[in-house]
PDB file of C-alpha atoms in Angstrom:
ATOM      1  CA  MET B   6     101.958 128.985  98.685  1.00  0.00           C
ATOM      2  CA  THR B   7     104.404 128.247  95.872  1.00  0.00           C
ATOM      3  CA  LEU B   8     103.867 125.742  93.078  1.00  0.00           C
ATOM      4  CA  LEU B   9     106.810 124.503  91.039  1.00  0.00           C
ATOM      5  CA  GLY B  10     105.653 122.899  87.798  1.00  0.00           C
ATOM      6  CA  THR B  11     102.643 123.924  85.755  1.00  0.00           C
ATOM      7  CA  GLY B  12     102.145 120.980  83.446  1.00  0.00           C
ATOM      8  CA  ALA B  13      98.733 119.339  83.195  1.00  0.00           C
ATOM      9  CA  MET B  14      98.685 118.137  86.816  1.00  0.00           C
ATOM     10  CA  GLY B  15     100.354 121.225  88.258  1.00  0.00           C
ATOM     11  CA  THR B  16      97.892 123.486  86.462  1.00  0.00           C
ATOM     12  CA  ALA B  17      94.955 121.454  87.767  1.00  0.00           C
ATOM     13  CA  LEU B  18      96.289 121.709  91.319  1.00  0.00           C
ATOM     14  CA  GLY B  19      96.960 125.426  90.952  1.00  0.00           C
ATOM     15  CA  ARG B  20      93.461 126.140  89.664  1.00  0.00           C
ATOM     16  CA  ALA B  21      91.953 124.352  92.644  1.00  0.00           C
ATOM     17  CA  TRP B  22      94.022 126.410  95.101  1.00  0.00           C
ATOM     18  CA  LEU B  23      93.263 129.684  93.323  1.00  0.00           C
ATOM     19  CA  ALA B  24      89.537 128.909  93.223  1.00  0.00           C
ATOM     20  CA  ALA B  25      89.650 128.332  96.991  1.00  0.00           C
ATOM     21  CA  GLY B  26      91.281 131.712  97.538  1.00  0.00           C
ATOM     22  CA  HIS B  27      94.864 130.643  98.204  1.00  0.00           C
ATOM     23  CA  PRO B  28      97.453 133.182  96.969  1.00  0.00           C
ATOM     24  CA  LEU B  29      99.772 131.300  94.625  1.00  0.00           C
ATOM     25  CA  THR B  30     103.257 131.902  93.258  1.00  0.00           C
ATOM     26  CA  VAL B  31     104.120 129.692  90.302  1.00  0.00           C
ATOM     27  CA  TRP B  32     107.224 128.742  88.367  1.00  0.00           C
ATOM     28  CA  ASN B  33     107.837 126.529  85.371  1.00  0.00           C
ATOM     29  CA  ARG B  34     110.995 125.764  83.437  1.00  0.00           C
ATOM     30  CA  THR B  35     109.131 126.943  80.311  1.00  0.00           C
ATOM     31  CA  PRO B  36     107.767 130.331  81.451  1.00  0.00           C
ATOM     32  CA  GLY B  37     104.899 130.434  78.970  1.00  0.00           C
ATOM     33  CA  ARG B  38     103.287 127.446  80.621  1.00  0.00           C
ATOM     34  CA  THR B  39     102.402 129.520  83.678  1.00  0.00           C
ATOM     35  CA  ALA B  40     100.033 131.701  81.605  1.00  0.00           C
ATOM     36  CA  ALA B  41      96.892 129.690  82.382  1.00  0.00           C
ATOM     37  CA  LEU B  42      97.386 130.199  86.123  1.00  0.00           C
ATOM     38  CA  THR B  43      98.560 133.805  85.999  1.00  0.00           C
ATOM     39  CA  ALA B  44      95.393 134.589  84.031  1.00  0.00           C
ATOM     40  CA  GLU B  45      93.479 133.321  87.059  1.00  0.00           C
ATOM     41  CA  GLY B  46      95.449 135.339  89.613  1.00  0.00           C
ATOM     42  CA  ALA B  47      98.700 133.503  90.265  1.00  0.00           C
ATOM     43  CA  VAL B  48     102.008 135.380  90.364  1.00  0.00           C
ATOM     44  CA  ALA B  49     104.756 134.022  88.122  1.00  0.00           C
ATOM     45  CA  ALA B  50     108.304 133.958  89.508  1.00  0.00           C
ATOM     46  CA  GLY B  51     111.320 134.429  87.303  1.00  0.00           C
ATOM     47  CA  SER B  52     113.206 131.507  88.822  1.00  0.00           C
ATOM     48  CA  ALA B  53     112.609 128.540  91.085  1.00  0.00           C
ATOM     49  CA  ALA B  54     114.703 130.205  93.776  1.00  0.00           C
ATOM     50  CA  GLU B  55     112.535 133.334  93.588  1.00  0.00           C
ATOM     51  CA  ALA B  56     109.393 131.196  93.797  1.00  0.00           C
ATOM     52  CA  VAL B  57     110.704 129.375  96.881  1.00  0.00           C
ATOM     53  CA  ALA B  58     111.587 132.647  98.589  1.00  0.00           C
ATOM     54  CA  ALA B  59     108.026 133.898  98.161  1.00  0.00           C
ATOM     55  CA  ASN B  60     106.340 131.387 100.496  1.00  0.00           C
ATOM     56  CA  ARG B  61     107.049 128.972 103.293  1.00  0.00           C
ATOM     57  CA  LEU B  62     104.999 126.154 101.712  1.00  0.00           C
ATOM     58  CA  VAL B  63     106.523 124.932  98.447  1.00  0.00           C
ATOM     59  CA  VAL B  64     104.798 122.253  96.360  1.00  0.00           C
ATOM     60  CA  ALA B  65     106.793 120.575  93.582  1.00  0.00           C
ATOM     61  CA  CYS B  66     104.961 118.817  90.754  1.00  0.00           C
ATOM     62  CA  LEU B  67     107.685 118.267  88.184  1.00  0.00           C
ATOM     63  CA  LEU B  68     108.681 115.681  85.589  1.00  0.00           C
ATOM     64  CA  ASP B  69     110.781 113.398  87.780  1.00  0.00           C
ATOM     65  CA  ASP B  70     112.998 113.318  90.857  1.00  0.00           C
ATOM     66  CA  ALA B  71     116.016 114.621  88.952  1.00  0.00           C
ATOM     67  CA  SER B  72     113.954 117.644  87.896  1.00  0.00           C
ATOM     68  CA  VAL B  73     113.285 118.472  91.540  1.00  0.00           C
ATOM     69  CA  GLY B  74     116.996 118.493  92.347  1.00  0.00           C
ATOM     70  CA  THR B  75     117.823 120.583  89.286  1.00  0.00           C
ATOM     71  CA  ALA B  76     115.062 123.115  89.895  1.00  0.00           C
ATOM     72  CA  LEU B  77     115.921 123.610  93.571  1.00  0.00           C
ATOM     73  CA  ASP B  78     119.685 123.418  93.290  1.00  0.00           C
ATOM     74  CA  GLY B  79     120.170 127.168  93.754  1.00  0.00           C
ATOM     75  CA  ALA B  80     117.231 127.806  96.087  1.00  0.00           C
ATOM     76  CA  ASP B  81     117.504 128.588  99.789  1.00  0.00           C
ATOM     77  CA  LEU B  82     115.270 125.966 101.403  1.00  0.00           C
ATOM     78  CA  ALA B  83     116.052 126.833 105.015  1.00  0.00           C
ATOM     79  CA  GLY B  84     112.829 127.283 106.975  1.00  0.00           C
ATOM     80  CA  HIS B  85     110.626 126.072 104.134  1.00  0.00           C
ATOM     81  CA  ASP B  86     108.203 123.154 103.931  1.00  0.00           C
ATOM     82  CA  LEU B  87     108.712 121.134 100.749  1.00  0.00           C
ATOM     83  CA  VAL B  88     105.856 118.938  99.566  1.00  0.00           C
ATOM     84  CA  ASN B  89     106.978 116.785  96.656  1.00  0.00           C
ATOM     85  CA  LEU B  90     104.135 115.604  94.427  1.00  0.00           C
ATOM     86  CA  THR B  91     106.513 114.486  91.697  1.00  0.00           C
ATOM     87  CA  THR B  92     106.188 110.827  90.741  1.00  0.00           C
ATOM     88  CA  GLY B  93     109.151 108.786  91.941  1.00  0.00           C
ATOM     89  CA  THR B  94     110.249 105.601  93.665  1.00  0.00           C
ATOM     90  CA  PRO B  95     110.317 104.975  97.429  1.00  0.00           C
ATOM     91  CA  ALA B  96     114.134 105.157  97.457  1.00  0.00           C
ATOM     92  CA  GLU B  97     114.087 108.470  95.589  1.00  0.00           C
ATOM     93  CA  ALA B  98     111.630 109.901  98.117  1.00  0.00           C
ATOM     94  CA  ARG B  99     113.805 108.844 101.045  1.00  0.00           C
ATOM     95  CA  GLU B 100     116.909 110.309  99.441  1.00  0.00           C
ATOM     96  CA  ARG B 101     115.072 113.545  98.617  1.00  0.00           C
ATOM     97  CA  ALA B 102     113.923 113.817 102.237  1.00  0.00           C
ATOM     98  CA  VAL B 103     117.512 113.627 103.467  1.00  0.00           C
ATOM     99  CA  TRP B 104     118.546 116.109 100.764  1.00  0.00           C
ATOM    100  CA  ALA B 105     115.847 118.585 101.845  1.00  0.00           C
ATOM    101  CA  GLU B 106     116.562 118.224 105.546  1.00  0.00           C
ATOM    102  CA  LYS B 107     120.265 118.928 104.988  1.00  0.00           C
ATOM    103  CA  ARG B 108     119.156 122.209 103.417  1.00  0.00           C
ATOM    104  CA  GLY B 109     117.017 123.119 106.405  1.00  0.00           C
ATOM    105  CA  ALA B 110     113.608 122.179 104.996  1.00  0.00           C
ATOM    106  CA  ARG B 111     110.912 119.881 106.283  1.00  0.00           C
ATOM    107  CA  PHE B 112     109.855 117.314 103.693  1.00  0.00           C
ATOM    108  CA  LEU B 113     106.650 115.537 102.767  1.00  0.00           C
ATOM    109  CA  ASP B 114     106.295 113.212  99.789  1.00  0.00           C
ATOM    110  CA  GLY B 115     103.029 112.624  97.985  1.00  0.00           C
ATOM    111  CA  GLY B 116     101.517 110.212  95.496  1.00  0.00           C
ATOM    112  CA  ILE B 117      98.611 111.622  93.501  1.00  0.00           C
ATOM    113  CA  MET B 118      95.941 108.993  92.932  1.00  0.00           C
ATOM    114  CA  ALA B 119      94.120 110.876  90.199  1.00  0.00           C
ATOM    115  CA  VAL B 120      94.461 112.234  86.676  1.00  0.00           C
ATOM    116  CA  PRO B 121      94.230 116.004  86.094  1.00  0.00           C
ATOM    117  CA  PRO B 122      90.480 116.110  85.290  1.00  0.00           C
ATOM    118  CA  MET B 123      89.750 114.468  88.663  1.00  0.00           C
ATOM    119  CA  ILE B 124      91.468 117.216  90.678  1.00  0.00           C
ATOM    120  CA  GLY B 125      88.921 119.172  92.694  1.00  0.00           C
ATOM    121  CA  ALA B 126      86.296 116.457  92.279  1.00  0.00           C
ATOM    122  CA  PRO B 127      85.195 113.697  94.658  1.00  0.00           C
ATOM    123  CA  GLY B 128      87.255 110.527  94.403  1.00  0.00           C
ATOM    124  CA  ALA B 129      90.666 112.099  93.921  1.00  0.00           C
ATOM    125  CA  PHE B 130      93.123 111.654  96.769  1.00  0.00           C
ATOM    126  CA  VAL B 131      96.802 112.071  97.527  1.00  0.00           C
ATOM    127  CA  LEU B 132      98.880 109.756  99.690  1.00  0.00           C
ATOM    128  CA  TYR B 133     101.377 111.566 101.929  1.00  0.00           C
ATOM    129  CA  SER B 134     104.348 110.340 103.939  1.00  0.00           C
ATOM    130  CA  GLY B 135     107.204 111.991 105.751  1.00  0.00           C
ATOM    131  CA  HIS B 136     107.167 114.872 108.230  1.00  0.00           C
ATOM    132  CA  GLN B 137     103.935 114.415 110.186  1.00  0.00           C
ATOM    133  CA  GLU B 138     103.900 117.896 111.741  1.00  0.00           C
ATOM    134  CA  LEU B 139     104.273 119.457 108.292  1.00  0.00           C
ATOM    135  CA  PHE B 140     101.297 117.420 107.105  1.00  0.00           C
ATOM    136  CA  GLY B 141      99.208 118.460 110.083  1.00  0.00           C
ATOM    137  CA  GLU B 142      99.976 122.164 109.681  1.00  0.00           C
ATOM    138  CA  HIS B 143      99.217 122.283 105.963  1.00  0.00           C
ATOM    139  CA  ARG B 144      96.523 119.652 105.718  1.00  0.00           C
ATOM    140  CA  GLY B 145      93.792 122.206 105.095  1.00  0.00           C
ATOM    141  CA  ALA B 146      95.548 123.609 102.026  1.00  0.00           C
ATOM    142  CA  LEU B 147      96.636 120.191 100.790  1.00  0.00           C
ATOM    143  CA  ALA B 148      93.066 118.904 101.010  1.00  0.00           C
ATOM    144  CA  VAL B 149      91.722 121.566  98.624  1.00  0.00           C
ATOM    145  CA  PRO B 150      92.542 119.840  95.313  1.00  0.00           C
ATOM    146  CA  ALA B 151      92.107 116.251  96.550  1.00  0.00           C
ATOM    147  CA  GLY B 152      91.489 114.161  99.624  1.00  0.00           C
ATOM    148  CA  THR B 153      94.487 113.477 101.849  1.00  0.00           C
ATOM    149  CA  GLU B 154      95.728 110.212 103.341  1.00  0.00           C
ATOM    150  CA  TYR B 155      98.786 110.243 105.601  1.00  0.00           C
ATOM    151  CA  VAL B 156     100.416 106.799 105.465  1.00  0.00           C
ATOM    152  CA  GLY B 157     103.454 107.143 107.709  1.00  0.00           C
ATOM    153  CA  ALA B 158     106.654 108.897 108.726  1.00  0.00           C
ATOM    154  CA  ASP B 159     108.827 106.945 106.289  1.00  0.00           C
ATOM    155  CA  PRO B 160     109.081 109.330 103.302  1.00  0.00           C
ATOM    156  CA  GLY B 161     109.077 106.385 100.891  1.00  0.00           C
ATOM    157  CA  LEU B 162     105.691 104.998 101.912  1.00  0.00           C
ATOM    158  CA  ALA B 163     103.538 107.281  99.742  1.00  0.00           C
ATOM    159  CA  ALA B 164     105.453 106.270  96.621  1.00  0.00           C
ATOM    160  CA  LEU B 165     105.296 102.603  97.638  1.00  0.00           C
ATOM    161  CA  TYR B 166     101.532 102.749  98.188  1.00  0.00           C
ATOM    162  CA  ASP B 167     101.170 104.635  94.904  1.00  0.00           C
ATOM    163  CA  VAL B 168     103.030 102.006  92.880  1.00  0.00           C
ATOM    164  CA  ALA B 169     101.295  99.131  94.680  1.00  0.00           C
ATOM    165  CA  LEU B 170      97.873 100.603  93.901  1.00  0.00           C
ATOM    166  CA  LEU B 171      98.846 101.243  90.288  1.00  0.00           C
ATOM    167  CA  SER B 172     100.175  97.694  90.014  1.00  0.00           C
ATOM    168  CA  GLY B 173      96.794  96.378  91.127  1.00  0.00           C
ATOM    169  CA  MET B 174      95.142  98.632  88.552  1.00  0.00           C
ATOM    170  CA  TYR B 175      97.355  97.414  85.704  1.00  0.00           C
ATOM    171  CA  GLY B 176      96.732  93.804  86.650  1.00  0.00           C
ATOM    172  CA  MET B 177      93.005  94.473  86.407  1.00  0.00           C
ATOM    173  CA  LEU B 178      93.439  96.303  83.091  1.00  0.00           C
ATOM    174  CA  ALA B 179      95.400  93.338  81.732  1.00  0.00           C
ATOM    175  CA  GLY B 180      92.466  91.053  82.519  1.00  0.00           C
ATOM    176  CA  ILE B 181      89.958  93.477  81.007  1.00  0.00           C
ATOM    177  CA  THR B 182      92.082  93.785  77.865  1.00  0.00           C
ATOM    178  CA  HIS B 183      92.306  90.020  77.460  1.00  0.00           C
ATOM    179  CA  ALA B 184      88.582  89.589  78.065  1.00  0.00           C
ATOM    180  CA  PHE B 185      87.604  92.083  75.364  1.00  0.00           C
ATOM    181  CA  ALA B 186      90.152  90.558  72.971  1.00  0.00           C
ATOM    182  CA  LEU B 187      88.394  87.178  73.314  1.00  0.00           C
ATOM    183  CA  LEU B 188      85.119  88.735  72.201  1.00  0.00           C
ATOM    184  CA  ARG B 189      86.528  91.019  69.525  1.00  0.00           C
ATOM    185  CA  GLY B 190      85.163  90.136  66.105  1.00  0.00           C
ATOM    186  CA  THR B 191      82.216  88.144  67.480  1.00  0.00           C
ATOM    187  CA  GLU B 192      78.565  89.136  67.583  1.00  0.00           C
ATOM    188  CA  VAL B 193      78.869  90.095  71.269  1.00  0.00           C
ATOM    189  CA  ALA B 194      78.455  93.854  71.672  1.00  0.00           C
ATOM    190  CA  PRO B 195      81.244  95.370  73.830  1.00  0.00           C
ATOM    191  CA  GLY B 196      78.704  97.326  75.852  1.00  0.00           C
ATOM    192  CA  ASP B 197      76.671  94.226  76.637  1.00  0.00           C
ATOM    193  CA  PHE B 198      79.778  92.421  77.858  1.00  0.00           C
ATOM    194  CA  ALA B 199      80.897  95.415  79.937  1.00  0.00           C
ATOM    195  CA  ALA B 200      77.531  95.364  81.708  1.00  0.00           C
ATOM    196  CA  LEU B 201      78.408  91.865  82.954  1.00  0.00           C
ATOM    197  CA  LEU B 202      82.127  92.426  83.479  1.00  0.00           C
ATOM    198  CA  VAL B 203      81.896  95.428  85.796  1.00  0.00           C
ATOM    199  CA  PRO B 204      79.760  93.819  88.525  1.00  0.00           C
ATOM    200  CA  TRP B 205      81.809  90.615  88.225  1.00  0.00           C
ATOM    201  CA  LEU B 206      85.060  92.503  88.845  1.00  0.00           C
ATOM    202  CA  ASN B 207      83.458  94.446  91.693  1.00  0.00           C
ATOM    203  CA  ALA B 208      82.467  91.164  93.315  1.00  0.00           C
ATOM    204  CA  MET B 209      85.960  89.711  92.850  1.00  0.00           C
ATOM    205  CA  ALA B 210      87.614  92.843  94.294  1.00  0.00           C
ATOM    206  CA  GLY B 211      86.571  91.652  97.743  1.00  0.00           C
ATOM    207  CA  THR B 212      89.225  88.942  97.553  1.00  0.00           C
ATOM    208  CA  ALA B 213      91.794  91.625  98.376  1.00  0.00           C
ATOM    209  CA  GLN B 214      90.446  91.766 101.932  1.00  0.00           C
ATOM    210  CA  GLU B 215      90.588  87.972 102.159  1.00  0.00           C
ATOM    211  CA  THR B 216      94.187  87.978 100.941  1.00  0.00           C
ATOM    212  CA  ALA B 217      95.083  90.637 103.508  1.00  0.00           C
ATOM    213  CA  GLY B 218      93.568  88.516 106.257  1.00  0.00           C
ATOM    214  CA  ARG B 219      95.443  85.400 105.194  1.00  0.00           C
ATOM    215  CA  LEU B 220      98.751  87.242 104.916  1.00  0.00           C
ATOM    216  CA  THR B 221      98.211  88.569 108.443  1.00  0.00           C
ATOM    217  CA  SER B 222      97.289  85.194 109.939  1.00  0.00           C
ATOM    218  CA  GLY B 223      99.659  83.063 107.863  1.00  0.00           C
ATOM    219  CA  ASP B 224      96.824  80.601 107.194  1.00  0.00           C
ATOM    220  CA  TYR B 225      96.467  80.078 103.437  1.00  0.00           C
ATOM    221  CA  THR B 226      94.199  77.008 103.496  1.00  0.00           C
ATOM    222  CA  THR B 227      91.334  77.321 105.991  1.00  0.00           C
ATOM    223  CA  GLY B 228      88.039  78.038 104.301  1.00  0.00           C
ATOM    224  CA  VAL B 229      89.476  78.027 100.784  1.00  0.00           C
ATOM    225  CA  VAL B 230      86.651  77.733  98.275  1.00  0.00           C
ATOM    226  CA  SER B 231      88.640  77.556  95.053  1.00  0.00           C
ATOM    227  CA  SER B 232      91.999  75.867  95.631  1.00  0.00           C
ATOM    228  CA  LEU B 233      95.061  76.338  93.474  1.00  0.00           C
ATOM    229  CA  ALA B 234      94.734  72.709  92.358  1.00  0.00           C
ATOM    230  CA  MET B 235      91.227  73.412  91.100  1.00  0.00           C
ATOM    231  CA  GLN B 236      92.235  76.644  89.399  1.00  0.00           C
ATOM    232  CA  VAL B 237      95.259  75.102  87.716  1.00  0.00           C
ATOM    233  CA  ALA B 238      93.118  72.208  86.457  1.00  0.00           C
ATOM    234  CA  GLY B 239      90.791  74.735  84.832  1.00  0.00           C
ATOM    235  CA  SER B 240      93.489  76.991  83.435  1.00  0.00           C
ATOM    236  CA  GLY B 241      93.884  74.887  80.334  1.00  0.00           C
ATOM    237  CA  THR B 242      90.403  75.935  79.257  1.00  0.00           C
ATOM    238  CA  LEU B 243      91.451  79.570  79.396  1.00  0.00           C
ATOM    239  CA  LEU B 244      94.477  78.904  77.214  1.00  0.00           C
ATOM    240  CA  ARG B 245      92.636  76.730  74.707  1.00  0.00           C
ATOM    241  CA  THR B 246      89.856  79.277  74.353  1.00  0.00           C
ATOM    242  CA  ALA B 247      92.392  82.018  73.714  1.00  0.00           C
ATOM    243  CA  ALA B 248      93.965  79.868  71.001  1.00  0.00           C
ATOM    244  CA  GLU B 249      90.569  79.158  69.442  1.00  0.00           C
ATOM    245  CA  GLN B 250      89.783  82.885  69.362  1.00  0.00           C
ATOM    246  CA  GLY B 251      93.184  83.764  67.913  1.00  0.00           C
ATOM    247  CA  VAL B 252      94.134  85.751  71.013  1.00  0.00           C
ATOM    248  CA  SER B 253      97.583  85.789  72.580  1.00  0.00           C
ATOM    249  CA  ALA B 254      97.558  84.515  76.156  1.00  0.00           C
ATOM    250  CA  GLU B 255     100.633  86.548  77.129  1.00  0.00           C
ATOM    251  CA  LEU B 256      98.681  88.645  79.626  1.00  0.00           C
ATOM    252  CA  LEU B 257      97.450  85.533  81.444  1.00  0.00           C
ATOM    253  CA  THR B 258     100.275  83.022  81.314  1.00  0.00           C
ATOM    254  CA  PRO B 259     102.603  84.639  83.899  1.00  0.00           C
ATOM    255  CA  PHE B 260      99.958  84.349  86.610  1.00  0.00           C
ATOM    256  CA  LEU B 261      98.846  80.890  85.503  1.00  0.00           C
ATOM    257  CA  TYR B 262     102.442  79.646  85.542  1.00  0.00           C
ATOM    258  CA  LEU B 263     102.939  81.004  89.055  1.00  0.00           C
ATOM    259  CA  MET B 264      99.908  79.008  90.188  1.00  0.00           C
ATOM    260  CA  ARG B 265     101.273  75.852  88.560  1.00  0.00           C
ATOM    261  CA  ASP B 266     104.633  76.341  90.245  1.00  0.00           C
ATOM    262  CA  ARG B 267     102.988  76.798  93.645  1.00  0.00           C
ATOM    263  CA  VAL B 268     100.977  73.602  93.212  1.00  0.00           C
ATOM    264  CA  ALA B 269     104.095  71.708  92.124  1.00  0.00           C
ATOM    265  CA  ALA B 270     105.802  72.904  95.306  1.00  0.00           C
ATOM    266  CA  GLY B 271     103.142  71.188  97.435  1.00  0.00           C
ATOM    267  CA  HIS B 272     100.613  73.953  98.058  1.00  0.00           C
ATOM    268  CA  ALA B 273      97.659  72.609  96.084  1.00  0.00           C
ATOM    269  CA  GLU B 274      95.094  73.293  98.833  1.00  0.00           C
ATOM    270  CA  GLU B 275      95.894  76.996  99.153  1.00  0.00           C
ATOM    271  CA  ASP B 276      94.179  79.866  97.411  1.00  0.00           C
ATOM    272  CA  THR B 277      96.254  82.434  95.503  1.00  0.00           C
ATOM    273  CA  THR B 278      97.627  84.151  98.632  1.00  0.00           C
ATOM    274  CA  GLY B 279     100.828  82.090  98.588  1.00  0.00           C
ATOM    275  CA  LEU B 280     101.767  83.612  95.230  1.00  0.00           C
ATOM    276  CA  VAL B 281     102.706  86.740  97.171  1.00  0.00           C
ATOM    277  CA  ASP B 282     105.458  84.755  98.841  1.00  0.00           C
ATOM    278  CA  VAL B 283     106.527  83.246  95.525  1.00  0.00           C
ATOM    279  CA  LEU B 284     107.075  86.722  94.068  1.00  0.00           C
ATOM    280  CA  ARG B 285     109.086  87.752  97.127  1.00  0.00           C
ATOM    281  CA  THR B 286     111.488  84.831  96.768  1.00  0.00           C
ATOM    282  CA  ARG B 287     112.111  84.790  93.004  1.00  0.00           C
TER     283      ARG B 287
END
């Protein structure tokens, strides 16, 4: 196979394929950055076009979508299978699929749900979308560095899932950051608090399944334990405590204000599911 891009992630992917016995041709815009992989048995190509010509399966792991177009501009893609693991938006993935198909290539987009040290270890996975037959034929090789999850024929779905998952992660990190800021400078040891925070967040993570169920059914009120009215009534305590501790509430207020707006619009008995609809209409 061919790997275009040997930065931190590309090198991690390449090492996993080489360790599993897959012959590998590599190319990088800065030639010296292929040295780590050539030392382990990869063959360095002098150009992206030469690298593409070497193998049917071509994996791109470059800086951004524009880099993919620039790198492959002079390459003959006819008859090749292009797997794009470069981070991009759903629209960019769809446009790149059309671009590849016009050049005679099959296209599969991927979203890597891991950082380089996780590659080759349990827990890492890659979301794939696009040409299903391509995925099926190369799944064995693609599964070497990380688990595989095919999410649909629409080439933009992997990127959409990727960003949605990352958005959930950053929301969680915002809450964690605020929580530690409240305790910073007090006698509470960070490690002691973390021992309580982790199981609490794990328990709360189950609300994602409840939200999914409510969005599917359209019923936002049946069986609600903690209504928006109740949560909004208690939100003042969160803000006053932040003020007392000298902590900015800027990570919390956007979500709290959304809840207040939803209550004001007559949805006091709902849980937070209706905020999904609020975001879609703003």
